[in-house]
Coordinates of C-alpha atoms and ligand atoms in Angstrom, one line a residue:
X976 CA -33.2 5.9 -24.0
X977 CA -31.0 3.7 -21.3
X978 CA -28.3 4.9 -19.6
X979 CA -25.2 3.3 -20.4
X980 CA -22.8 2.0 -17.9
X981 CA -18.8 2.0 -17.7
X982 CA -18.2 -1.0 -19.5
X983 CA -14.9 -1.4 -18.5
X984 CA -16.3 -2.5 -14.6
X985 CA -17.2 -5.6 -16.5
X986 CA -13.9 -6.3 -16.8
X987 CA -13.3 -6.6 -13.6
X988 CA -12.9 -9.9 -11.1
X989 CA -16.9 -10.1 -9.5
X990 CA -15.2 -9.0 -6.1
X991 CA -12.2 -7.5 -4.9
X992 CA -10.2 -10.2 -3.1
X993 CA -10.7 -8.6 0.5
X994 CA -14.8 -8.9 0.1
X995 CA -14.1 -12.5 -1.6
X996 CA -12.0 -13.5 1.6
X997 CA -14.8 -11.8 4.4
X998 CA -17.7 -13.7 2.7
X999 CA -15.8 -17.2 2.3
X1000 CA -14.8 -16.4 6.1
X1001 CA -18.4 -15.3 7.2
X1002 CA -20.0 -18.2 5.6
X1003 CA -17.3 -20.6 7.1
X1004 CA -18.1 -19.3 10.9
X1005 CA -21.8 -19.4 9.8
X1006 CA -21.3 -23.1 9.6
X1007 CA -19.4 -23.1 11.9
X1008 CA -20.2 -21.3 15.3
X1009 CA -17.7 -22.1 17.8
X1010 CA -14.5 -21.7 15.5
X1011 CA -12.3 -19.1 17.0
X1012 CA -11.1 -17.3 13.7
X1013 CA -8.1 -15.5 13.8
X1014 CA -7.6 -12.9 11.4
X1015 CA -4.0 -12.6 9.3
X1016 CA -5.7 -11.7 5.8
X1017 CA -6.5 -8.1 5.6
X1018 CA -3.8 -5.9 6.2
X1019 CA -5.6 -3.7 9.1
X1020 CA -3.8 -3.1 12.6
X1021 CA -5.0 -3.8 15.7
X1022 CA -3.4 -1.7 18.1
X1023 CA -4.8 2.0 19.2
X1024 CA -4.0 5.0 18.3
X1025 CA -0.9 6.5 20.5
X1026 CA -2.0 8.4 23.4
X1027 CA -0.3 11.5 21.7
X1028 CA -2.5 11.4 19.2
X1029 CA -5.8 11.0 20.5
X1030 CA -5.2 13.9 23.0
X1031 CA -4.6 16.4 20.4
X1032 CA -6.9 14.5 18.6
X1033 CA -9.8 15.2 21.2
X1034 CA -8.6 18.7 21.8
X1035 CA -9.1 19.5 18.3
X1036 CA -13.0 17.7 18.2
X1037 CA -13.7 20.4 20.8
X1038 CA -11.8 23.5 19.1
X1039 CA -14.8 22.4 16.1
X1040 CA -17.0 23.0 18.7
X1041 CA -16.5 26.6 19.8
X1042 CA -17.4 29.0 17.8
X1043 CA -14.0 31.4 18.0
X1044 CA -11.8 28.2 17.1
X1045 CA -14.6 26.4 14.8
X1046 CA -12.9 25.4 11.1
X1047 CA -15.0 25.5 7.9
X1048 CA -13.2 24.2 4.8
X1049 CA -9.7 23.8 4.6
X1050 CA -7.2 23.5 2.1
X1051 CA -7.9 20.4 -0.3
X1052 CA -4.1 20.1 -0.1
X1053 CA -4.3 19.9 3.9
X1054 CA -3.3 22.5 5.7
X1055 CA 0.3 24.2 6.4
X1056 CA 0.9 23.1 10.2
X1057 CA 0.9 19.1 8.9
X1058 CA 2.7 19.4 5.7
X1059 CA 6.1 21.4 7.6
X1060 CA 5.3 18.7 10.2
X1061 CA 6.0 15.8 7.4
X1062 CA 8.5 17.8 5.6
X1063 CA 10.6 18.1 9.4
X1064 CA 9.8 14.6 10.1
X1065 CA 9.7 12.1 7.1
X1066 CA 12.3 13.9 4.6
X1067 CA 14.7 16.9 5.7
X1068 CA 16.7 13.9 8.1
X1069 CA 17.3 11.6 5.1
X1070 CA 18.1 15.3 3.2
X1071 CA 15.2 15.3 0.8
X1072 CA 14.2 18.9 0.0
X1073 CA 10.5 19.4 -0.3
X1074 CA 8.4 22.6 -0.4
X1075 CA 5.1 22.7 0.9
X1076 CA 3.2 22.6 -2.7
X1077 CA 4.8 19.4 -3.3
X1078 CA 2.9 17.5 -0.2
X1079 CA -1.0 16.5 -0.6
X1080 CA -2.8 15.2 2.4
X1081 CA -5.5 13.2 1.6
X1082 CA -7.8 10.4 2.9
X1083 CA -5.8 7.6 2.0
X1084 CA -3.0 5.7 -0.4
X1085 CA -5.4 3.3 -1.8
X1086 CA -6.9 6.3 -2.9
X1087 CA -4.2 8.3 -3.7
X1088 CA -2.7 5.6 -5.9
X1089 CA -6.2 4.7 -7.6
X1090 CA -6.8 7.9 -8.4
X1091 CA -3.5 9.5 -10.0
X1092 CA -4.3 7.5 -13.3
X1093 CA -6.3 10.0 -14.1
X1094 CA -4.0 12.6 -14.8
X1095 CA -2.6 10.0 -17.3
X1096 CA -3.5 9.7 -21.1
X1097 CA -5.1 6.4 -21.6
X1098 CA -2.8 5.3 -24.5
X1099 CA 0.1 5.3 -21.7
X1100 CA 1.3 1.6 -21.0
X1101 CA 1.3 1.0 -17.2
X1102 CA 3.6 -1.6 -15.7
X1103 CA 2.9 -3.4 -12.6
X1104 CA 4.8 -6.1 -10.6
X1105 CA 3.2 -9.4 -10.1
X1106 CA 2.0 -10.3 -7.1
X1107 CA 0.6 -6.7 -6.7
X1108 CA -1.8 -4.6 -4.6
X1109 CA -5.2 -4.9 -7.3
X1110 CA -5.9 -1.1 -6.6
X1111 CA -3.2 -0.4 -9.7
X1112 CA -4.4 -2.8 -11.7
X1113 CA -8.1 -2.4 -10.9
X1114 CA -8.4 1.2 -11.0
X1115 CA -6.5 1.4 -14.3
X1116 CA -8.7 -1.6 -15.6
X1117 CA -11.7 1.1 -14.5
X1118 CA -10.7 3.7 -16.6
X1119 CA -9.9 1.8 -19.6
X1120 CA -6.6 1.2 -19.7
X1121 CA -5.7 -2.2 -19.7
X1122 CA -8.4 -4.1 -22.3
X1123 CA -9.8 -7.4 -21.2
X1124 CA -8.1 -10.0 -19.4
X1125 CA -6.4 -12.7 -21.3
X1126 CA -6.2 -16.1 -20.5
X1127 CA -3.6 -16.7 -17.5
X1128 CA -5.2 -14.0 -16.0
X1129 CA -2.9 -11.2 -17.3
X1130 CA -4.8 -8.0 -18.5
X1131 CA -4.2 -7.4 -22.0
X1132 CA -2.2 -4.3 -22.6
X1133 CA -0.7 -4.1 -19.0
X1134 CA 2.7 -5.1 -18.5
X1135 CA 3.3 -7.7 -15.9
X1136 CA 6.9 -7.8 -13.9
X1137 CA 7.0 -11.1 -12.3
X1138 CA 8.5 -10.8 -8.9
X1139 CA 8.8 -14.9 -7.3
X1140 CA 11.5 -16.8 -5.6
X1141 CA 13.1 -17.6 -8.9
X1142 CA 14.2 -14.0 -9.4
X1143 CA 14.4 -13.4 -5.6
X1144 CA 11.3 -11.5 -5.6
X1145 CA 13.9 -8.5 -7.7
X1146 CA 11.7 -6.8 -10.4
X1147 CA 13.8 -7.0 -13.5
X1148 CA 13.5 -3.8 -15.9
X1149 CA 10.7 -4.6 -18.6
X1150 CA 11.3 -5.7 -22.4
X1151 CA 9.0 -3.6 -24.1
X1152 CA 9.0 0.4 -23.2
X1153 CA 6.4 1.2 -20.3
X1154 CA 5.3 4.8 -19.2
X1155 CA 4.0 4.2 -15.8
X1156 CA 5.8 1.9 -13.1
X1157 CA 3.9 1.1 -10.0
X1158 CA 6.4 -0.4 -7.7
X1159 CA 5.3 -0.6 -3.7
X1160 CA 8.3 -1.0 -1.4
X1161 CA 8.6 -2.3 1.4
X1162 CA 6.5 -4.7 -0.8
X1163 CA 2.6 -5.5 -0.3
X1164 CA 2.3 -8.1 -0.6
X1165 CA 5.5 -10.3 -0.8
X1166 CA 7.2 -8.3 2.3
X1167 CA 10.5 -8.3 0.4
X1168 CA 12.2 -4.7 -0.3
X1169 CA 14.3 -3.2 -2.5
X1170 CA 18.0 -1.6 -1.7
X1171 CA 19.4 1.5 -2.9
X1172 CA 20.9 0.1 -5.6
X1173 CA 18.4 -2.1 -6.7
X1174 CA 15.5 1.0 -7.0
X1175 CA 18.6 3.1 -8.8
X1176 CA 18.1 1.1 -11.0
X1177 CA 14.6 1.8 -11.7
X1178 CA 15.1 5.7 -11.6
X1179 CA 17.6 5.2 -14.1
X1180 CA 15.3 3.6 -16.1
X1181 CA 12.2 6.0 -16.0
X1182 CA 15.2 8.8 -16.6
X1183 CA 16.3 7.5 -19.6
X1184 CA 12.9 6.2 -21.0
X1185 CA 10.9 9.3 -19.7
X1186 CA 8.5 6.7 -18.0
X1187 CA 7.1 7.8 -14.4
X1188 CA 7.6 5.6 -11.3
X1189 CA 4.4 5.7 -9.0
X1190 CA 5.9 4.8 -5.5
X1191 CA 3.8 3.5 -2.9
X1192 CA 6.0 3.8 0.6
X1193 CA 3.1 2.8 2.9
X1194 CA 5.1 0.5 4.9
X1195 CA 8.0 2.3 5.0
X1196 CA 8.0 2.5 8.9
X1197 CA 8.6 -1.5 8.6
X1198 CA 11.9 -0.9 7.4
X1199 CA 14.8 -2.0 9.7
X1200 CA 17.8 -2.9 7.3
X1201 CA 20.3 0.3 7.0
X1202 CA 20.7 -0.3 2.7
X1203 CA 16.8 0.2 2.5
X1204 CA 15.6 3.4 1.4
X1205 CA 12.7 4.9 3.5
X1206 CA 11.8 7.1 0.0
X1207 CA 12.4 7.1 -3.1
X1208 CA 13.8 10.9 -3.3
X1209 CA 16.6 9.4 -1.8
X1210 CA 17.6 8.3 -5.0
X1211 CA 19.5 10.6 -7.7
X1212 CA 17.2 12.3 -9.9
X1213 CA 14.5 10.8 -8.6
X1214 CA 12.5 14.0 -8.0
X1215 CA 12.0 13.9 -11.7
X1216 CA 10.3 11.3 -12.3
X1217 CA 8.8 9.9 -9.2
X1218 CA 5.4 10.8 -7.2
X1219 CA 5.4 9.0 -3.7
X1220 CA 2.5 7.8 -1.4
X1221 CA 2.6 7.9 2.1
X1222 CA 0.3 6.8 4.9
X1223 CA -0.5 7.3 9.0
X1224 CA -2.5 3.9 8.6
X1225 CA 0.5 1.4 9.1
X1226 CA 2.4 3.0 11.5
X1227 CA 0.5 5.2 13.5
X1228 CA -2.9 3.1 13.3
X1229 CA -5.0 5.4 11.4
X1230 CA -6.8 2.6 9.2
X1231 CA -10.1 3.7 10.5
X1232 CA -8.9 7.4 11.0
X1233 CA -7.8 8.2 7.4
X1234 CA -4.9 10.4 7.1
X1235 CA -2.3 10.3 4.3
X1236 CA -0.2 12.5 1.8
X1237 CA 1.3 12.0 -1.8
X1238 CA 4.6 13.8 -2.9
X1239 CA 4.2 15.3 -6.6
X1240 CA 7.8 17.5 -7.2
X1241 CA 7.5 19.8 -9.1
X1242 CA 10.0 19.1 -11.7
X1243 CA 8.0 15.6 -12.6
X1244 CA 6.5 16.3 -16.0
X1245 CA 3.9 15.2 -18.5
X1246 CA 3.7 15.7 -22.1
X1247 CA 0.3 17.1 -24.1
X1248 CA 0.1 15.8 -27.8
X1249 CA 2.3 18.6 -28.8
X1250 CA 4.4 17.6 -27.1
X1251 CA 4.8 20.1 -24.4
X1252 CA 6.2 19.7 -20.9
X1253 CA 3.3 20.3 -18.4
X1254 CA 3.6 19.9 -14.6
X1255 CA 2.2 16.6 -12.7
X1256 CA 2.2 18.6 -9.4
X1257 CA -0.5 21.0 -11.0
X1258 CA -2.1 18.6 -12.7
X1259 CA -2.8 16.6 -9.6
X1260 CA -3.4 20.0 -7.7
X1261 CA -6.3 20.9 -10.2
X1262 CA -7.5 17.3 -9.3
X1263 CA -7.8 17.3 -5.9
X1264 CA -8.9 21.1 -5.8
X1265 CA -12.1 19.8 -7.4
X1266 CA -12.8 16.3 -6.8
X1267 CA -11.5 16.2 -3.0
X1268 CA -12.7 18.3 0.0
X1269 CA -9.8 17.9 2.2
X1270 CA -9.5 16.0 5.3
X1271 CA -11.1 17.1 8.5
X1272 CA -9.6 19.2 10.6
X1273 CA -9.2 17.6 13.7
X1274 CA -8.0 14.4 11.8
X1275 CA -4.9 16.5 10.5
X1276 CA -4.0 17.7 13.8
X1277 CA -3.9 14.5 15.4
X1278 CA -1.9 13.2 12.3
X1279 CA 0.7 15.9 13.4
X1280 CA 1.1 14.2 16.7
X1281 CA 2.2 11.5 15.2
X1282 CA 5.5 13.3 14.7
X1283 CA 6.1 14.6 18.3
X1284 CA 8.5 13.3 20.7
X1285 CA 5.7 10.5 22.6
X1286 CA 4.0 10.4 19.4
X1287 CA 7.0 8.9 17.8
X1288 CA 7.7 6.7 21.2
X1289 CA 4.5 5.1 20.8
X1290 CA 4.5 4.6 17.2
X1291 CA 7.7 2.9 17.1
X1292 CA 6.4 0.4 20.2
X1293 CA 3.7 -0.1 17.8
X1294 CA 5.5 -1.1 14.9
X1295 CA 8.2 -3.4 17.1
X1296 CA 5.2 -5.5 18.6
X1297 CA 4.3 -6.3 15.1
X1298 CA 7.3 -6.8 14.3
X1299 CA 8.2 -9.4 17.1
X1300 CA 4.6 -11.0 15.4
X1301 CA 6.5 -11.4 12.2
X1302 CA 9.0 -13.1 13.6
X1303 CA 7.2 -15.4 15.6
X1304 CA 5.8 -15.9 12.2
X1305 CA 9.0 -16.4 10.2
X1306 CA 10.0 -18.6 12.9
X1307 CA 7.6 -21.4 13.3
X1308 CA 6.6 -21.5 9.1
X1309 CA 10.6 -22.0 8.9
X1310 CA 10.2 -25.1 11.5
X1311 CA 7.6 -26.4 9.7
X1312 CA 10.1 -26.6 6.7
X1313 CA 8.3 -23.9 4.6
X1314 CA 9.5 -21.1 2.4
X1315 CA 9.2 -18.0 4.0
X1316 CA 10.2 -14.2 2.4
X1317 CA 9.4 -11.1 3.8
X1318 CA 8.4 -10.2 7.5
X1319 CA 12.1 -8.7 8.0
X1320 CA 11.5 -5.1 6.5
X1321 CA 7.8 -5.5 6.4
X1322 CA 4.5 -6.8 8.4
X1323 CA 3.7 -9.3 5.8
X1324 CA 4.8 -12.9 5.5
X1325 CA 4.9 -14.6 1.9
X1326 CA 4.9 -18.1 2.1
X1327 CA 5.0 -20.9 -0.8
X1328 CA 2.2 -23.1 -0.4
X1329 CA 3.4 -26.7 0.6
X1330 CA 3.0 -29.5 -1.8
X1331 CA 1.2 -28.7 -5.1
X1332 CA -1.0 -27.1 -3.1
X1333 CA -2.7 -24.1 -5.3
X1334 CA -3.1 -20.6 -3.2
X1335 CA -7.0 -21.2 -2.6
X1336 CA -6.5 -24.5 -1.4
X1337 CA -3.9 -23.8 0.7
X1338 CA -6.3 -21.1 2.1
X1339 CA -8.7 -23.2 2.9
X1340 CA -6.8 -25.6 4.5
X1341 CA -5.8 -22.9 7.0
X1342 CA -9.3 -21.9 7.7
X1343 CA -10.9 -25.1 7.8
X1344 CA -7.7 -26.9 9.8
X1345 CA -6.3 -24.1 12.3
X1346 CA -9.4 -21.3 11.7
X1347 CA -6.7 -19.0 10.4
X1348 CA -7.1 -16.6 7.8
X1349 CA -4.6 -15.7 5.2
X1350 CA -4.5 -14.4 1.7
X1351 CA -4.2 -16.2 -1.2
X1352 CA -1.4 -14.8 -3.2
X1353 CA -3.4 -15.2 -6.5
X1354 CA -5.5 -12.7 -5.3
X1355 CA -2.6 -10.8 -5.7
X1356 CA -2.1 -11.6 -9.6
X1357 CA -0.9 -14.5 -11.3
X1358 CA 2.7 -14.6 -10.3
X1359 CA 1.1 -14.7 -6.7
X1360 CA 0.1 -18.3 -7.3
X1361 CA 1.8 -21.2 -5.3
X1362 CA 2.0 -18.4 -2.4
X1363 CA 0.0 -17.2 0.3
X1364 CA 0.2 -14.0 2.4
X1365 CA 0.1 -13.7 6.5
X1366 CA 0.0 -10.5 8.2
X1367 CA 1.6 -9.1 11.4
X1368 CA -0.9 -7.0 12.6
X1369 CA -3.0 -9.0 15.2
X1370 CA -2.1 -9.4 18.5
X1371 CA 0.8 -11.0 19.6
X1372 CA -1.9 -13.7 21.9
X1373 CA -3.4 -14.8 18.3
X1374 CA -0.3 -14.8 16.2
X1375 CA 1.2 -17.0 18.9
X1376 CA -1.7 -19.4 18.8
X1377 CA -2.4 -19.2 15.1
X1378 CA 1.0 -20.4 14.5
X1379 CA 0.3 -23.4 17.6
X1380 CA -2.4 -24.2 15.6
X1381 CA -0.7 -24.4 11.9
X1382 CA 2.1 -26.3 13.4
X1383 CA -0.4 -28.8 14.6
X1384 CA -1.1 -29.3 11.1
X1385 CA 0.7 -32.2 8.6
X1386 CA 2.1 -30.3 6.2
Ligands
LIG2724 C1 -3.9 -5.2 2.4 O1 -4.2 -6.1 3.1 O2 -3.2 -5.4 1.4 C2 -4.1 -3.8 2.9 O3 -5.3 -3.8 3.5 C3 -4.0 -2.9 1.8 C4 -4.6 -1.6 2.2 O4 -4.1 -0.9 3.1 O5 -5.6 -1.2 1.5

């Protein structure tokens, strides 16, 4: 006897572009000990946590140590005190009703959004726009979904929405029916976003074709034009047919903390062979109530300091520093006679590679000529070819010299 493995992981690409990038970069500065690297690929902050939140954050560590206001397990769905907080905060002001059953704090939305394929048949066809973040294609290639990939890099029975400067970076509705949409707006990685009108149009679509939108709002705090929507439940009838993910990692720094929370209303519905209705929200609540243990206690209170008065202060300093970075950014690619997009609702900057430059070449030129890092946009998926991603998040020293460094450059 053998023990058989998931064949599907074969299907994978060997690494996931983030590992790719750290070993191309490690071997690079292995070669080459006195480069200064500066870091714009991965999308992790660099700023600390607010104040406000590592004081409540520390008070809690030590409530776990006393034996009067020690806390065992909690709720897998997170407990009460932090779901009314993100209910007060994130929706009632833009009017969104939510009760608490409809919130799920977890550990993450790369998890979040890897992991709610599950609940999904595997004949479902998923849609996914191109450039996108690989943890919708990837985990969905995982389970089976997608078949092999085809030739132009396109997985066989996913459906690709191509999002590029020829179509202003605007998914257009697909040409073949599609059950589940992932869209991620603000965007990862193009930066662009989407106005009222222009997701309307997408919960139109998953109305009348009973599809489900999977909405990924991690960078919603990015978001400073008025015609944006911070959620998608501020569309009409969007409570139907939408599940959101949100995250404390962008805008409150919580990459190495882990704090985030999906919305499943309860009117979103599924159908079993039959053909009966059968509730997402308890679907996804039977999944996390047995694969997921919760997230700590002390991590959920300081998540709910996020939403007090300072905690908000700080948080909003945090996001306009890396926001000035994008525009210093936007600014000298622009001189340099580039096409830019994003960085204006968004910490990341899309840019088309000069010349015929392909995205890996263009990368390396950056590392090996001004010892920045970047992303290639193919990483991304093919559509993402011809472009390469920059992010906001270091500090405001490094984006200033990183961009000293690439204007230096002839290109
Ligand atoms: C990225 O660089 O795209 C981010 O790291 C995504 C993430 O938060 O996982």
């Amino acid at each position: 006897m053998t023990v058989k493995i998931n064949e599907n992981y074969l299907l994978l690409e060997s690494n996931y572009i983030f590992i790719e990038i750290n070993q191309r970069v490690e071997k690079y500065q292995k070669e080459n000990p006195d480069a200064e690297i500066i870091r714009m690929g991965i999308g992790d902050v660099t700023r600390p946590l607010p104040k406000a939140v590592t004081n409540k954050f520390t008070e809690a560590v030590n409530e776990m140590g006393k034996a009067d206001t020690f806390h065992g397990y909690g709720p897998e769905q997170g407990y009460d005190f932090l779901i009314e907080t993100i209910i007060k905060g994130d929706y009632e002001p833009r009017g969104i009703k939510l009760s608490n059953e409809e919130v799920f704090v977890s550990d993450g939305a790369k998890c979040d959004t890897g992991n709610i394929q599950e609940i999904f048949d595997l004949e479902n066809i998923v849609a996914v726009t191109d450039p996108v973040y690989p943890v919708y294609v990837d985990s969905n290639v995982m389970a089976g979904r997608t078949g092999p990939m085809e030739e132009g890099g396109r997985y066989q029975n996913l459906v690709y929405i191509p999002c590029t400067e020829d179509n202003d970076f605007i998914p257009e509705l697909p040409k073949t029916p599609v059950d589940l949409i992932y869209l991620c707006y603000p965007n990862n990685p193009t930066g662009t976003a989407l106005t009222k009108e222009q997701l309307s149009v997408w919960v139109n679509y998953a109305k009348k074709n009973n599809s489900i939108i999977l909405f990924d709002a991690a960078y919603e705090a990015y978001i400073r034009e008025d015609n944006i929507p911070h959620s998608i439940y501020e569309i009409e009838g969007a409570r139907e047919v939408a599940i959101e993910f949100r995250s404390f990692s962008k805008n409150a720094g919580f990459t190495g903390t882990r704090c985030a929370y999906t919305v499943v209303p309860k009117e979103v519905m599924g159908y079993d062979n039959e053909g009966h209705p059968h509730s997402l929200n308890s679907l996804w609540n039977r999944r996390q109530t047995t694969k997921f243990n919760g997230v700590s206690y002390p991590v959920q209170v300081a998540a709910s300091a996020v939403y007090s008065p300072e905690g908000q202060k700080e948080i909003n300093e945090s996001v306009d520093y890396y926001m000035k970075n994008a525009s210093i950014i936007r600014e000298s690619l622009r001189a340099l006679g580039l096409s830019i997009y994003g960085g204006i609702n968004s910490p990341y900057i899309w840019i088309k590679t000069p010349g015929d430059m392909d995205s890996w070449q263009f990368f390396d030129l950056l590392l090996n000529e001004a010892h920045v890092v970047g992303t290639p946009g193919i990483g991304f998926g093919p559509s993402g070819e011809g472009y390469l991603r920059l992010t906001a998040f270091n500090t405001l020293k490094n984006t200033k010299e990183a961009m000293d460094r690439i204007s230096n450059l002839s290109i």
